[in-house]
């Protein structure tokens, strides 16, 4: 079954606004990662947050992890049209040697 | 430094034909992964290699699929015979640290089986 389900499935915002995407999971994790996929391209790794971390930043990206709620959020601040893409969370589950990807959030940033 | 290279980028074939997809990982990455992406099932791991050895092939759908890694810089995914339900985008990815860490994806091969 798919783990790491993202919410919402689609999000449309105006340039300059913030975009928040959420990811939930069911089993314990070692880390959680976020990837971006532009249309017709491969996935690009954005950020990795370990299970003992609560927040991580990278440029305009902010990721939070709440292990008690088994959820993570990706915040993109001051969005740009170039941020238009699908965003996936991927979990490294405890005891498993592979990443499990969700089905992604499709973000559209309108100029 | 070049990223993961995949070929061909697009493949259209008829049902029953053999299809071979190719991948060159990032130099120095000891882990190589093959994924399949469809709208219905999302991104699925098919198989991964460590130091050219297949470690987990539990995601390979059936015997029609096979993957090899004859050396550290080349891998193939073969489908024989191909079926329309194999139509998908196939990604190769590589990693330096392991299957639970950052993975670097190629541009993918869009396969259409008619």
PDB file of C-alpha atoms in Angstrom, chain B residues 1 11-12 14 21-22 30-31 39 42 44-45 50 53 57 64 68 74-76 78 81 89 93 96-97 110 112:
ATOM      1  CA  UNK B   1      29.477  16.464 -13.326  1.00  0.00           C
ATOM      2  CA  UNK B  11      10.213   4.323 -26.789  1.00  0.00           C
ATOM      3  CA  UNK B  12       7.184   3.227 -28.729  1.00  0.00           C
ATOM      4  CA  UNK B  14       4.275  -3.035 -30.328  1.00  0.00           C
ATOM      5  CA  UNK B  21      16.102   0.553 -21.259  1.00  0.00           C
ATOM      6  CA  UNK B  22      19.557   1.800 -20.356  1.00  0.00           C
ATOM      7  CA  UNK B  30      27.279   2.408  -5.509  1.00  0.00           C
ATOM      8  CA  UNK B  31      23.490   2.139  -5.456  1.00  0.00           C
ATOM      9  CA  UNK B  39      -0.801   7.821 -12.807  1.00  0.00           C
ATOM     10  CA  UNK B  42       2.546   6.415  -8.599  1.00  0.00           C
ATOM     11  CA  UNK B  44       7.156   2.120  -7.628  1.00  0.00           C
ATOM     12  CA  UNK B  45      10.567   0.653  -6.926  1.00  0.00           C
ATOM     13  CA  UNK B  50      24.478  -2.317  -4.606  1.00  0.00           C
ATOM     14  CA  UNK B  53      24.629  -6.910  -7.220  1.00  0.00           C
ATOM     15  CA  UNK B  57      13.890  -7.283  -6.817  1.00  0.00           C
ATOM     16  CA  UNK B  64       8.888 -10.630 -18.263  1.00  0.00           C
ATOM     17  CA  UNK B  68      21.263  -6.383 -15.072  1.00  0.00           C
ATOM     18  CA  UNK B  74      25.839   0.658 -16.781  1.00  0.00           C
ATOM     19  CA  UNK B  75      22.521  -1.040 -16.118  1.00  0.00           C
ATOM     20  CA  UNK B  76      19.691  -2.317 -18.274  1.00  0.00           C
ATOM     21  CA  UNK B  78      14.551  -5.432 -20.172  1.00  0.00           C
ATOM     22  CA  UNK B  81       7.619  -9.670 -24.229  1.00  0.00           C
ATOM     23  CA  UNK B  89       7.733   6.245 -17.387  1.00  0.00           C
ATOM     24  CA  UNK B  93      18.232   6.671  -9.927  1.00  0.00           C
ATOM     25  CA  UNK B  96      25.931   7.489  -2.780  1.00  0.00           C
ATOM     26  CA  UNK B  97      24.818   6.653   0.734  1.00  0.00           C
ATOM     27  CA  UNK B 110       8.607   7.129 -21.519  1.00  0.00           C
ATOM     28  CA  UNK B 112       4.423   3.244 -24.875  1.00  0.00           C
TER      29      UNK B 112
END
